[in-house]
PDB file of C-alpha atoms in Angstrom:
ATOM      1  CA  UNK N   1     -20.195 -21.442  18.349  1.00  0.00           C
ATOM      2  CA  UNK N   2     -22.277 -18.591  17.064  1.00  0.00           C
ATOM      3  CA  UNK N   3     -20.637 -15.204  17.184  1.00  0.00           C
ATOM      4  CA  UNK N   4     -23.282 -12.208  18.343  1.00  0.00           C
ATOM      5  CA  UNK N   5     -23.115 -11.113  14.711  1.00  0.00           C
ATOM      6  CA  UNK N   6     -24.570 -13.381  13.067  1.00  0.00           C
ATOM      7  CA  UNK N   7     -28.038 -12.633  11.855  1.00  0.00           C
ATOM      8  CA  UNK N   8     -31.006 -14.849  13.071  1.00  0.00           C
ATOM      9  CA  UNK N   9     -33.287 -16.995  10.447  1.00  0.00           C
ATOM     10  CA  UNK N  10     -36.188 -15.302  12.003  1.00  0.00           C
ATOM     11  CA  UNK N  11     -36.873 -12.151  13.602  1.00  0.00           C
ATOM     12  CA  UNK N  12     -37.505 -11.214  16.824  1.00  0.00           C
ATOM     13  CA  UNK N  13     -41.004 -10.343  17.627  1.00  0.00           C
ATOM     14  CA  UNK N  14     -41.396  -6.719  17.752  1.00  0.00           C
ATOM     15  CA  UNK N  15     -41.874  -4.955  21.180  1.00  0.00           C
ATOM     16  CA  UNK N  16     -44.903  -2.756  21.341  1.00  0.00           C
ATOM     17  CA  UNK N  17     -44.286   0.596  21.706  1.00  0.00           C
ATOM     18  CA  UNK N  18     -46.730   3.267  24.252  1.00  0.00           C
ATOM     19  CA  UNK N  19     -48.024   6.344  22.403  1.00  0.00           C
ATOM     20  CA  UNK N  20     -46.379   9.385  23.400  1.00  0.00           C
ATOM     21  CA  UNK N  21     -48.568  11.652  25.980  1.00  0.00           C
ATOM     22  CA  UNK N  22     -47.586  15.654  25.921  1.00  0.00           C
ATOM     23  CA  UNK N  23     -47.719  15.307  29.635  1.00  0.00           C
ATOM     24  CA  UNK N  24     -45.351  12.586  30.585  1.00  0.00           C
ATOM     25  CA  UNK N  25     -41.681  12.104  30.133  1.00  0.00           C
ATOM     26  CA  UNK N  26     -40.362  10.813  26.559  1.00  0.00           C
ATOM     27  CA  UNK N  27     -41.218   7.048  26.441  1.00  0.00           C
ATOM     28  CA  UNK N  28     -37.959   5.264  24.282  1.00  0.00           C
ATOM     29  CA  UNK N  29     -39.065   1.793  23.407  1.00  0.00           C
ATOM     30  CA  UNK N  30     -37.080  -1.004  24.578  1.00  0.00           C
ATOM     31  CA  UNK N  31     -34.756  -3.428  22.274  1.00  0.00           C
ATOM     32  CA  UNK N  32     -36.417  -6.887  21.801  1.00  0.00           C
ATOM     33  CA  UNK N  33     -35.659  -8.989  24.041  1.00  0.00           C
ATOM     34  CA  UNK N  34     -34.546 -12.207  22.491  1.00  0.00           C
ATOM     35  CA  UNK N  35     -35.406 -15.540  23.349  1.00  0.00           C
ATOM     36  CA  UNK N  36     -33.728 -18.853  24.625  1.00  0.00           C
ATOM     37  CA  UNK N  37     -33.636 -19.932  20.758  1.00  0.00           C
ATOM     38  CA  UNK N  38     -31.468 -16.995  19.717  1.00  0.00           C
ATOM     39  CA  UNK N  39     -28.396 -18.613  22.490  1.00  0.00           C
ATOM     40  CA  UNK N  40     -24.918 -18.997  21.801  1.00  0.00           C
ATOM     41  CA  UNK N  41     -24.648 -23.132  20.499  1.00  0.00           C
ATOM     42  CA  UNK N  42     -21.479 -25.249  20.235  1.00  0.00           C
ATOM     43  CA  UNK N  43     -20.238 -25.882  17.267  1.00  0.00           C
ATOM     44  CA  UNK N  44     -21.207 -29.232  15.818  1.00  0.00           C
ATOM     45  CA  UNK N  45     -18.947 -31.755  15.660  1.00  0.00           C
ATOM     46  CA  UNK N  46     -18.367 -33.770  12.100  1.00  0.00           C
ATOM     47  CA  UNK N  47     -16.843 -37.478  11.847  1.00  0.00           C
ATOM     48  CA  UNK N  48     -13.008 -37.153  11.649  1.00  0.00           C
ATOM     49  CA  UNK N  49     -12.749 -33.831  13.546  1.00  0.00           C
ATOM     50  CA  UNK N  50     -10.767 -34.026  17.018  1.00  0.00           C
ATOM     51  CA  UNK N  51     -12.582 -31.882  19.170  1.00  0.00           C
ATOM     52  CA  UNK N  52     -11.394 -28.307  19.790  1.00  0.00           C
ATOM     53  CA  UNK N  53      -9.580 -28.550  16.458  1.00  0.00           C
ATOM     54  CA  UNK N  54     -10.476 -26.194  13.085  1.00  0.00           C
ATOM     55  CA  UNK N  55      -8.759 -28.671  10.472  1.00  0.00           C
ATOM     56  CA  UNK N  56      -8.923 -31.988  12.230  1.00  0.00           C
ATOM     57  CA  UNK N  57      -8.403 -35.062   9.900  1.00  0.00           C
ATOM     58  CA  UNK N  58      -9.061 -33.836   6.466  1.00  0.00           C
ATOM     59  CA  UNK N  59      -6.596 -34.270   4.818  1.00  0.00           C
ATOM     60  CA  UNK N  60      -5.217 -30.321   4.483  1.00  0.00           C
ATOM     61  CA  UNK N  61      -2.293 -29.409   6.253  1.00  0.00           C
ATOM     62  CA  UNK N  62      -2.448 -27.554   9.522  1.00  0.00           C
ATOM     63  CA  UNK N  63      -1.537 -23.894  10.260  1.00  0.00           C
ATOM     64  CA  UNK N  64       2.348 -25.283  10.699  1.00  0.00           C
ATOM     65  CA  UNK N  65       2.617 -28.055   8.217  1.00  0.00           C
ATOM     66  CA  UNK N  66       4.328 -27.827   4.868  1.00  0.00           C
ATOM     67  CA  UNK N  67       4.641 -24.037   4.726  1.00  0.00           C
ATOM     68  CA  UNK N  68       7.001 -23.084   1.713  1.00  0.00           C
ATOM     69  CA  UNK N  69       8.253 -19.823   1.896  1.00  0.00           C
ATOM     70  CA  UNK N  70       7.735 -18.062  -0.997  1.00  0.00           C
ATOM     71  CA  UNK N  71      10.238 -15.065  -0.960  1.00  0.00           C
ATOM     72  CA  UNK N  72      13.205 -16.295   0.525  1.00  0.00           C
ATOM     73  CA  UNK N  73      15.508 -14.437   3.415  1.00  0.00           C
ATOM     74  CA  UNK N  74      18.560 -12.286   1.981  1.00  0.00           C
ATOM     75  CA  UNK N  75      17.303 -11.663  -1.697  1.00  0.00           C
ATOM     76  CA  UNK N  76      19.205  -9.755  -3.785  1.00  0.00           C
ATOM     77  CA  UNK N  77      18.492  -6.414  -4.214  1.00  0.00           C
ATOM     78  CA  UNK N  78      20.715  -3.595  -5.728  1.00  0.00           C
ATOM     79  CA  UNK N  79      21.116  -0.276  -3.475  1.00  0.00           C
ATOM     80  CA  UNK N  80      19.469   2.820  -5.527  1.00  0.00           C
ATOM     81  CA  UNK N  81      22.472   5.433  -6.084  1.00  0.00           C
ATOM     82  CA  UNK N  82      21.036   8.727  -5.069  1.00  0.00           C
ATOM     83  CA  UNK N  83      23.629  10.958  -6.900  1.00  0.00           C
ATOM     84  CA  UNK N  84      21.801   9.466  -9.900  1.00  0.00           C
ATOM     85  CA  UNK N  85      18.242  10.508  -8.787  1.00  0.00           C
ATOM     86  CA  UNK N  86      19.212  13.670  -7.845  1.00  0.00           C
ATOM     87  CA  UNK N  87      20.749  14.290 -11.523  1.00  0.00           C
ATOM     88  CA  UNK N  88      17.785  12.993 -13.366  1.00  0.00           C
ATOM     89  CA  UNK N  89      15.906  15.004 -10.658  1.00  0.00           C
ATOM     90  CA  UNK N  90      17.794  18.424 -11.686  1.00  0.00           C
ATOM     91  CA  UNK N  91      17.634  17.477 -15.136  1.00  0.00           C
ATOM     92  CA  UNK N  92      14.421  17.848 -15.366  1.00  0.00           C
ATOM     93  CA  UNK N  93      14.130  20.836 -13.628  1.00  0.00           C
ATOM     94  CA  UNK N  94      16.572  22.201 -16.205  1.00  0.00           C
ATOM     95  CA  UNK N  95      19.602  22.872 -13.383  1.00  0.00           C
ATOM     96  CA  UNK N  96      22.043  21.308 -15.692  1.00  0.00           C
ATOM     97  CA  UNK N  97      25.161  22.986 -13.954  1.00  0.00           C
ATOM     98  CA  UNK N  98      24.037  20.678 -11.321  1.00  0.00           C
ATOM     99  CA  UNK N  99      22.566  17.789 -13.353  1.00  0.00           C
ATOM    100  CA  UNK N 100      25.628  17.015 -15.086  1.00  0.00           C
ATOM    101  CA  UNK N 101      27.986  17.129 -12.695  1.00  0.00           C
ATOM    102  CA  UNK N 102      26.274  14.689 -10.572  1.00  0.00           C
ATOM    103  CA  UNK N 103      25.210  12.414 -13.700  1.00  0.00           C
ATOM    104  CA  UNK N 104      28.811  12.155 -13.954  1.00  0.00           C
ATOM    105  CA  UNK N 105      29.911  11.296 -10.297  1.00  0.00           C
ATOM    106  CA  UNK N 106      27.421   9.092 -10.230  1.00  0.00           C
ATOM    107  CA  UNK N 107      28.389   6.809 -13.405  1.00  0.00           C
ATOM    108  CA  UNK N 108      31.806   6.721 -11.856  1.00  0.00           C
ATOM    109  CA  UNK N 109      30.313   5.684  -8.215  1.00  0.00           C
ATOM    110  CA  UNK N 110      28.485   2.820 -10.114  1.00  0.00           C
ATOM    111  CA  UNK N 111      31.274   1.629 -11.693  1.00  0.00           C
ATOM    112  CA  UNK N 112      33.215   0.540  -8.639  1.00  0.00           C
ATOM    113  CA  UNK N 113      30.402  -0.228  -6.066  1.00  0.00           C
ATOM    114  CA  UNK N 114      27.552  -1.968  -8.298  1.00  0.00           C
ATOM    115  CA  UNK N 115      24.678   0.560  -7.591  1.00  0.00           C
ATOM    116  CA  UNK N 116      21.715   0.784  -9.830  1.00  0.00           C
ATOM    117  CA  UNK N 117      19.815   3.662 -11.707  1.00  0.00           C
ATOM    118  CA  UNK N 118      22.421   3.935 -14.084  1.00  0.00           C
ATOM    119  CA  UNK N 119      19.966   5.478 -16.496  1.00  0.00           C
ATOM    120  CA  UNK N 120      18.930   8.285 -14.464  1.00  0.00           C
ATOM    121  CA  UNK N 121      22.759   9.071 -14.094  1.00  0.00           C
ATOM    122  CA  UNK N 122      22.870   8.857 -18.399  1.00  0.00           C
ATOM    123  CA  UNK N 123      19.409  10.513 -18.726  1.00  0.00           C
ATOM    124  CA  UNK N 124      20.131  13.357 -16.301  1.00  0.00           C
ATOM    125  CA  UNK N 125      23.552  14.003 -17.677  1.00  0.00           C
ATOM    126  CA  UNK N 126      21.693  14.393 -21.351  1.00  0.00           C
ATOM    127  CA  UNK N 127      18.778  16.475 -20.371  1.00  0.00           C
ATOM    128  CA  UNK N 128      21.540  18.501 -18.831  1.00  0.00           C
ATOM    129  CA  UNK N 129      23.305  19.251 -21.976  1.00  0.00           C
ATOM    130  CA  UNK N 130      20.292  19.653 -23.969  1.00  0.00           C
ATOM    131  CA  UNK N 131      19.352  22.234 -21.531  1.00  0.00           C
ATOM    132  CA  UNK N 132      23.245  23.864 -21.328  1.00  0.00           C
ATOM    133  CA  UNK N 133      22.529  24.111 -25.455  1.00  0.00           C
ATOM    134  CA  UNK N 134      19.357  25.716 -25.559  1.00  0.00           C
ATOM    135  CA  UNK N 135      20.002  28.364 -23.037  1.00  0.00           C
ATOM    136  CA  UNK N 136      23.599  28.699 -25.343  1.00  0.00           C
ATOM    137  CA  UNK N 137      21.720  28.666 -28.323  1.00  0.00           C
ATOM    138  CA  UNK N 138      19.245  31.140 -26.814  1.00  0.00           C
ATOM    139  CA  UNK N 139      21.777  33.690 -25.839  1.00  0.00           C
ATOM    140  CA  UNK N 140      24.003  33.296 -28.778  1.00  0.00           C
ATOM    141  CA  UNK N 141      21.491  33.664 -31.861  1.00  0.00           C
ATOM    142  CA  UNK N 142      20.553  37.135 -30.588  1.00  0.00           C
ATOM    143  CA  UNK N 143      23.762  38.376 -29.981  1.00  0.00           C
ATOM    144  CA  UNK N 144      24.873  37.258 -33.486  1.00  0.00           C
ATOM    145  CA  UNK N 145      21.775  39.306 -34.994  1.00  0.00           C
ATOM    146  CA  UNK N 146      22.708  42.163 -33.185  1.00  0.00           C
ATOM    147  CA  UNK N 147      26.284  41.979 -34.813  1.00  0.00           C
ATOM    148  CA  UNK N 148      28.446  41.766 -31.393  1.00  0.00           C
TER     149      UNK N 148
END
């Protein structure tokens, strides 16, 4: 069956269109009317094909046959600890009075319950430190010029 959006092999013959008088109305030309050729068909029929049916006897399978599901149900997947995020998180930022702490309770978590992200926890808790040095090293290396 054709679907109304299909384009046809020929075009429709064009509608001829009245000039435009400055006295009358606006004339807007009409859409071409099509013709008895341009009708909705039924879909032909090959050797083999049931009628009514889209994959009939050739030899594929059907929209229910032999589906293999390729991602099967309950796959394993680890939970993501969040403690761990939120270290590497504060890490980053350089809020390692809060980074390291929660690196820390968050390796510990891991151990008994199996979460993953334990390199956030690891990388979190050492961006923490390196930040809890420089800001030490920062304050201290001035005050030891100074001679306090």
């Amino acid at each position: 069956m054709a679907s109304d959006f299909e384009t046809p092999l020929t075009p429709p013959a064009a509608v001829p269109v009245q000039p435009i008088s400055s006295t009358s109305e606006p004339q807007v030309p009409l859409a071409p009317q099509f013709s008895q050729q341009y009708a909705p068909q039924a879909a032909p029929q090959y050797p083999g094909s049931p009628a009514g049916t889209y994959f009939g006897n050739s030899g594929y399978p059907g929209p229910q046959q032999n589906i293999i599901n390729a991602y099967p149900q309950g796959a394993n997947v680890q939970a993501a600890n969040g403690m761990a995020i939120g270290s590497f998180i504060t890490g980053l930022l350089g809020m390692f009075p809060v980074a390291i702490p929660l690196g820390i309770v968050a390796l510990n978590r891991m151990n008994k319950t199996g979460e993953s992200n334990r390199w956030m926890a690891i990388t979190g808790i050492a961006l923490g430190a390196a930040h809890a040095i420089g800001w030490g090293l920062l304050v201290a290396i001035p005050l030891l010029l100074i001679g306090y």
